[in-house]
PDB file of C-alpha atoms in Angstrom:
ATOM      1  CA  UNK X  60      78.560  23.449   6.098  1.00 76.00           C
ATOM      2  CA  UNK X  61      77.508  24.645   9.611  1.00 86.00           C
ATOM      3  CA  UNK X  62      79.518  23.175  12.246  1.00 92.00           C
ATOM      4  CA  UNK X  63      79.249  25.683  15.430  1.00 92.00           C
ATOM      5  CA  UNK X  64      75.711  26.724  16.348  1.00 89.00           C
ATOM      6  CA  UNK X  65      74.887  28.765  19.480  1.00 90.00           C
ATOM      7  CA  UNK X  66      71.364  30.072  20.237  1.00 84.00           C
ATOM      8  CA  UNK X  67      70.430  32.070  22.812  1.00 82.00           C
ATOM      9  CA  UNK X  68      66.459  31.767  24.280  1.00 77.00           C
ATOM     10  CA  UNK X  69      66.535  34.614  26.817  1.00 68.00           C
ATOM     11  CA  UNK X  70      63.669  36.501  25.194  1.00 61.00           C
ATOM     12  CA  UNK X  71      61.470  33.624  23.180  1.00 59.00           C
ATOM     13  CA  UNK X  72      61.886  30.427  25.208  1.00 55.00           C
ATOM     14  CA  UNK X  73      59.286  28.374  23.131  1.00 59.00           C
ATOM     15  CA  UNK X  74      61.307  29.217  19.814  1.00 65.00           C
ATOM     16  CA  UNK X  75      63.714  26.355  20.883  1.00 75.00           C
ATOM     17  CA  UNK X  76      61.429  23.120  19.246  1.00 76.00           C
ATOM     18  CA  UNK X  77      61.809  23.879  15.303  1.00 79.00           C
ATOM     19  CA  UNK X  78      65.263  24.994  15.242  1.00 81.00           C
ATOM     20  CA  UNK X  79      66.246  21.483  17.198  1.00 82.00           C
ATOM     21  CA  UNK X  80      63.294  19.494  15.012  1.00 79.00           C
ATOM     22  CA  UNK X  81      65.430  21.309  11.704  1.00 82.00           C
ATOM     23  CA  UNK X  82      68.887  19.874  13.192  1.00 82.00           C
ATOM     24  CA  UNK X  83      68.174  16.625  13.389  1.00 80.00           C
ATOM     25  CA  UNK X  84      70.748  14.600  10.812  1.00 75.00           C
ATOM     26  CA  UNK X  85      72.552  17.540  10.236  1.00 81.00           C
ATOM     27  CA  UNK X  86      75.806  16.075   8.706  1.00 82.00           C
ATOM     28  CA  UNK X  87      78.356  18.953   9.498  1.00 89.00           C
ATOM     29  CA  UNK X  88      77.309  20.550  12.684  1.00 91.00           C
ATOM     30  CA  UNK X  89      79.559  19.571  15.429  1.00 94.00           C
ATOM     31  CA  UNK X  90      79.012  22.172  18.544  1.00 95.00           C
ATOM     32  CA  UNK X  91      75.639  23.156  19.790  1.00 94.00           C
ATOM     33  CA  UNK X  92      75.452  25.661  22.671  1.00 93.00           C
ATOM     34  CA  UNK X  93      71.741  26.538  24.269  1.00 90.00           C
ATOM     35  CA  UNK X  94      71.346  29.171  26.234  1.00 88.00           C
ATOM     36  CA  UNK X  95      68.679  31.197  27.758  1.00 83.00           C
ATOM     37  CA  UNK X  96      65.414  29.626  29.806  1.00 77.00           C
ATOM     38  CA  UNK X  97      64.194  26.938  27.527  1.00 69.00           C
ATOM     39  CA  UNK X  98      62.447  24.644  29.976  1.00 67.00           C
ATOM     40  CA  UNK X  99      61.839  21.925  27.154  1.00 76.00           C
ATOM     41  CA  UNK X 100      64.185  20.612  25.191  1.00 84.00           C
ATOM     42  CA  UNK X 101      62.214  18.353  22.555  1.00 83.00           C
ATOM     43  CA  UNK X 102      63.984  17.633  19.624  1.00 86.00           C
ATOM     44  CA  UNK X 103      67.449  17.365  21.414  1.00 90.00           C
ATOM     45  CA  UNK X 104      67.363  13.517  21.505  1.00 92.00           C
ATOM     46  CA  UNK X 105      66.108  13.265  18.220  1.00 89.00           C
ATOM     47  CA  UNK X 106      69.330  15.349  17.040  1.00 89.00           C
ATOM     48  CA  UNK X 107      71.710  13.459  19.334  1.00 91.00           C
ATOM     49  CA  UNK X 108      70.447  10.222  18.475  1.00 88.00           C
ATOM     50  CA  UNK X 109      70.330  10.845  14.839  1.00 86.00           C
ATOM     51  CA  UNK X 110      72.721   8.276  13.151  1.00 85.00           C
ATOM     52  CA  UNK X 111      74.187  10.744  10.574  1.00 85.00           C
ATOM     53  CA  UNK X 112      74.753  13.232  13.810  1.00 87.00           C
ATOM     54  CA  UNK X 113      78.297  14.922  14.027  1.00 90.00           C
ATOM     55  CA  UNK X 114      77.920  16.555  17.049  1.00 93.00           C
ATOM     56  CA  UNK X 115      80.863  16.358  19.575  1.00 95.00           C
ATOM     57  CA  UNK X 116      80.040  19.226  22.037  1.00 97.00           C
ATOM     58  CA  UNK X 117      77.455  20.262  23.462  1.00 96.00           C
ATOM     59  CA  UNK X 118      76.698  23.106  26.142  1.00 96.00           C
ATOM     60  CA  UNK X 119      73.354  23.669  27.388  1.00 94.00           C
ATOM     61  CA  UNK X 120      73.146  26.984  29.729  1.00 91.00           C
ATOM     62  CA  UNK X 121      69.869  27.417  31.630  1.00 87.00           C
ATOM     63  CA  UNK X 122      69.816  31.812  32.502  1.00 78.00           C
ATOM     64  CA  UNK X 123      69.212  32.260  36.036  1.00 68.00           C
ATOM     65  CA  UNK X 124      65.681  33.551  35.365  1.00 52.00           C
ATOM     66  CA  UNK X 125      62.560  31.780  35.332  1.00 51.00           C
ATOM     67  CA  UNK X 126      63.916  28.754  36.378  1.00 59.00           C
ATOM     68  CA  UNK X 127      61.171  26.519  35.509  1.00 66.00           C
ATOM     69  CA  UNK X 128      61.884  22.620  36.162  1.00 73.00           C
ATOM     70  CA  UNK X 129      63.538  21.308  33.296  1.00 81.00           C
ATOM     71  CA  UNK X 130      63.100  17.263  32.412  1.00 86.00           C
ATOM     72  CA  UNK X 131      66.781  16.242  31.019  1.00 91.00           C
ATOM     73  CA  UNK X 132      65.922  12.646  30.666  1.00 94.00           C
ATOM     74  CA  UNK X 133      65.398  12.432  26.811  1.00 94.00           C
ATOM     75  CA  UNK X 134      68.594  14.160  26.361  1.00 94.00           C
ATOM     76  CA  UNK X 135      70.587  12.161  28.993  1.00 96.00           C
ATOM     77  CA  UNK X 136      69.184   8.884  27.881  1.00 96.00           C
ATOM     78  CA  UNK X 137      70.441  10.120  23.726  1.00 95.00           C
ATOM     79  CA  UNK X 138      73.615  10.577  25.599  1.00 95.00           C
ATOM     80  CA  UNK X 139      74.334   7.080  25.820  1.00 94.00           C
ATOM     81  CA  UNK X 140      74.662   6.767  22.065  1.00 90.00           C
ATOM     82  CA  UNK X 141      76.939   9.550  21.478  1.00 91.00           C
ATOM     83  CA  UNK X 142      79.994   7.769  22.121  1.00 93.00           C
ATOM     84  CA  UNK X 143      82.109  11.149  20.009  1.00 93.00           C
ATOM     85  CA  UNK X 144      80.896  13.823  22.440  1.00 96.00           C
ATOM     86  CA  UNK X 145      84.444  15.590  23.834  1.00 97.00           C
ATOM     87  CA  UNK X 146      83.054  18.413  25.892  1.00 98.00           C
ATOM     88  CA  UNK X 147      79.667  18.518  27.688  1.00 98.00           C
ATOM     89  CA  UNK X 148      78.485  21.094  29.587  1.00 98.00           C
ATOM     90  CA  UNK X 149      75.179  21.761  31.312  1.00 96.00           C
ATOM     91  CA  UNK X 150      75.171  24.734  33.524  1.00 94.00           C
ATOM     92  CA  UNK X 151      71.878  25.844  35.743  1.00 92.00           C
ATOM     93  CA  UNK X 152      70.208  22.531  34.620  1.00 92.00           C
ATOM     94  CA  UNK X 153      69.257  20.931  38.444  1.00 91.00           C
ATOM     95  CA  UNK X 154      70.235  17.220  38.221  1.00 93.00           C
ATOM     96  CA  UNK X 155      68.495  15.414  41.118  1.00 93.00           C
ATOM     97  CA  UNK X 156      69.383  11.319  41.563  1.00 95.00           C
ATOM     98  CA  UNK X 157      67.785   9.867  38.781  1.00 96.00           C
ATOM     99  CA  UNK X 158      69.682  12.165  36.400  1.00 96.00           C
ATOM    100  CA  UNK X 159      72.641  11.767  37.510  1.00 97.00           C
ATOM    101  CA  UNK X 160      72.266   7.772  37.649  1.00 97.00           C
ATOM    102  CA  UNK X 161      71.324   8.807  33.860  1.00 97.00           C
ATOM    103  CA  UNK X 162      74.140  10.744  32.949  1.00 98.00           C
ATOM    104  CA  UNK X 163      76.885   8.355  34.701  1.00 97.00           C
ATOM    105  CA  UNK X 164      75.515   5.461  32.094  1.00 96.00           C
ATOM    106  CA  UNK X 165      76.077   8.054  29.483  1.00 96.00           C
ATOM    107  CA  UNK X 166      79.671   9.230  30.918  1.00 97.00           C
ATOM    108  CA  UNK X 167      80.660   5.155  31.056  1.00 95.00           C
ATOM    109  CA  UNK X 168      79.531   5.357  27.015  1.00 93.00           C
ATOM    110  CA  UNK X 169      82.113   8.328  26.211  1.00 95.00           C
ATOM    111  CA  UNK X 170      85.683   7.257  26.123  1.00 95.00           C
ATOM    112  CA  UNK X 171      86.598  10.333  24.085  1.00 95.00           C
ATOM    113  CA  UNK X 172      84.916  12.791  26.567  1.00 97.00           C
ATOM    114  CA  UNK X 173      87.410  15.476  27.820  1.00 97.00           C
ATOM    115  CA  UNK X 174      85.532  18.314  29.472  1.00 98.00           C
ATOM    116  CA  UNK X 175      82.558  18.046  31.874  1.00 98.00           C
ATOM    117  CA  UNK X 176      80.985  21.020  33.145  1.00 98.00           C
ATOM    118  CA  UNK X 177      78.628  20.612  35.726  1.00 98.00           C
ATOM    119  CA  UNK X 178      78.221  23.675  37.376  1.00 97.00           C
ATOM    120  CA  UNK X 179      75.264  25.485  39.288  1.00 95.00           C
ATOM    121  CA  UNK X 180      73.044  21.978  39.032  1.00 94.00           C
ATOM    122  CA  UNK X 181      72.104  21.543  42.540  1.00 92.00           C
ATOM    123  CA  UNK X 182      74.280  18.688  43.042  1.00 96.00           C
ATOM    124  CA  UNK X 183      75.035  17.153  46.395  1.00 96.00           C
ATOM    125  CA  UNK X 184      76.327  14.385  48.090  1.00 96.00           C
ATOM    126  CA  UNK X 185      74.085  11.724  46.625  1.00 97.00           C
ATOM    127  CA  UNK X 186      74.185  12.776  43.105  1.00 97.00           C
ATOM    128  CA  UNK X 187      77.619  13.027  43.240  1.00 97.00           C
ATOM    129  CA  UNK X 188      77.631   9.636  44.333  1.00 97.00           C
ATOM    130  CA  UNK X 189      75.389   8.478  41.516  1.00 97.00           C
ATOM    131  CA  UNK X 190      77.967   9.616  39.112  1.00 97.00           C
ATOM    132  CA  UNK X 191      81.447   8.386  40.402  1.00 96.00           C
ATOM    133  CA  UNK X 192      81.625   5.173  39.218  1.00 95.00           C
ATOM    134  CA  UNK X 193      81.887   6.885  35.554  1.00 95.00           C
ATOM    135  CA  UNK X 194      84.591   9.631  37.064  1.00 95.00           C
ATOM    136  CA  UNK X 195      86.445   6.585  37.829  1.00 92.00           C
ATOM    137  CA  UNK X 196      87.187   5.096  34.802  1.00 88.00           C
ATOM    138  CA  UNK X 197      86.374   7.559  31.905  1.00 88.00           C
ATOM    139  CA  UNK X 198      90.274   8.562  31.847  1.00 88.00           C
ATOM    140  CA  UNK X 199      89.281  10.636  28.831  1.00 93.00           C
ATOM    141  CA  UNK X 200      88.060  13.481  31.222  1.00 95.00           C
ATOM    142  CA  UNK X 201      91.079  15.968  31.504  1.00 95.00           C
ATOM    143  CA  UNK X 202      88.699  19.101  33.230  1.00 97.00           C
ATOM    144  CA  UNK X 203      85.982  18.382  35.474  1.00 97.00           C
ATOM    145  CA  UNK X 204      84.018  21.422  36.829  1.00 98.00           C
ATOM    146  CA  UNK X 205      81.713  21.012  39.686  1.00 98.00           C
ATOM    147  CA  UNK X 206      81.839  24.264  41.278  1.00 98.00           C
ATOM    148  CA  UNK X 207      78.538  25.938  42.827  1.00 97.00           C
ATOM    149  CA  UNK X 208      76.734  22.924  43.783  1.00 96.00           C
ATOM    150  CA  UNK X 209      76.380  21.782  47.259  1.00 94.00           C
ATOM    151  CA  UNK X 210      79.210  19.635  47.805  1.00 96.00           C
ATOM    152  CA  UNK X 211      80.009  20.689  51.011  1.00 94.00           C
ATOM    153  CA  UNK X 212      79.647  17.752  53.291  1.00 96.00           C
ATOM    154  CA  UNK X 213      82.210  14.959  54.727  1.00 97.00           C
ATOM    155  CA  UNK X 214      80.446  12.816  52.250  1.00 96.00           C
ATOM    156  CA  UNK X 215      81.422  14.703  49.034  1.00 96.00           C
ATOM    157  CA  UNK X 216      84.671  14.800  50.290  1.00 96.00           C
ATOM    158  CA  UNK X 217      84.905  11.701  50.284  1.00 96.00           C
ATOM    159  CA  UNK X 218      83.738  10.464  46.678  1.00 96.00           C
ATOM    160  CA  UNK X 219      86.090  13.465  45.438  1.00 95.00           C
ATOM    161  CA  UNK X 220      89.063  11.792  47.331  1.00 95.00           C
ATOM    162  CA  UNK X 221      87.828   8.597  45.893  1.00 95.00           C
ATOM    163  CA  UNK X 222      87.724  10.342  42.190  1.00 93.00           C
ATOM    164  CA  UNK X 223      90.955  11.680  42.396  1.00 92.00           C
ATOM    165  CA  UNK X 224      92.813   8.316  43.363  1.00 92.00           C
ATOM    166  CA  UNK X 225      91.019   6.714  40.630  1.00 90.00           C
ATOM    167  CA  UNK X 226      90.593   8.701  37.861  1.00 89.00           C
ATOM    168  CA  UNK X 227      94.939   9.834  37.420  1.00 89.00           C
ATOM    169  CA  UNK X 228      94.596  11.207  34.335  1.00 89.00           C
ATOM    170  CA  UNK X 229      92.461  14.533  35.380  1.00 93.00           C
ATOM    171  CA  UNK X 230      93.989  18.321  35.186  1.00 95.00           C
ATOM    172  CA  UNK X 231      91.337  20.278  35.550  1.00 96.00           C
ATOM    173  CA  UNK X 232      89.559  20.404  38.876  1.00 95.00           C
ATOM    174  CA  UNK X 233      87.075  23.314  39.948  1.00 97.00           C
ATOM    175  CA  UNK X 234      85.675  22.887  43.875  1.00 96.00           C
ATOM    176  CA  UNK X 235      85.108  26.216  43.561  1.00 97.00           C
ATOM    177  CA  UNK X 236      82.056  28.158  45.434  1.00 96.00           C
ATOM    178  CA  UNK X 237      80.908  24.627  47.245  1.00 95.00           C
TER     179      UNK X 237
END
């Protein structure tokens, strides 16, 4: 009957494999929140892809620490099939163009998406770019958070502008720390 699970990998980063490898077609489980410096994330797709899969958040939180490169792809490309996700958030987790092209296909795949957190990725003009095609028609998304990235150019401003006229629907918007 577990439906919230939240896991922390501050202190044991390697632990992260066999708890995700034990998830996978978990039939209650609905939010799963990493945290801590796990620089590989196998098993994620496998749970996300899973057919009997119930998840419909999910938060992964990279600590500031030992900020090893992380490779999101897997997990992006599971995205695409999990059509249920409402809230995603990935915080510290540097997406460069290719992931956000990634993570746009996924966005355009979740009409029930209401919350996306993107913030501390390293995202700038270009990847911001990449994904506003999605912000413009997923009128699911009511909070968008892109603060602490590097979105600080007359470019950025413009895709934002661009966002906003599009996508009416939003409430949420954080700019903050840009």
């Amino acid at each position: 009957t577990l439906r919230e699970l939240k896991v922390d990998f501050s202190r044991e980063p390697t632990a992260i494999n066999p708890i995700l490898t034990s998830l996978r077609g978990h039939p209650h489980l609905r939010k799963l929140c990493l945290r801590g410096q796990a620089a590989n994330l196998t098993g994620l797709e496998t749970v996300l892809s899973s057919d009997t899969s119930k998840i419909t958040e999910l938060e992964i939180h990279r600590s500031s620490r030992g900020q090893a490169t992380i490779d999101l792809t897997p997990v992006l490309q599971a995205l695409r099939g999990r059509p249920t996700l409402t809230k995603l958030e990935l915080r510290r987790c540097p997406l460069g163009r290719d992931d956000a092209s990634l993570l746009c296909a996924a966005l355009r795949n979740m009409p029930s998406l209401q919350s996306l957190i993107l913030a501390n990725n390293a995202l700038g003009s270009a990847e911001l770019a990449e994904l506003a095609p999605a912000l413009y028609c997923n009128t699911s998304i009511k909070e968008l958070d892109i603060s602490n990235n590097s979105l600080d150019d007359m470019e950025s401003t413009k895709v934002l502008r661009d966002i906003l006229r599009n996508n009416k629907t939003m409430i949420t918007l954080d700019l903050s720390r840009n």
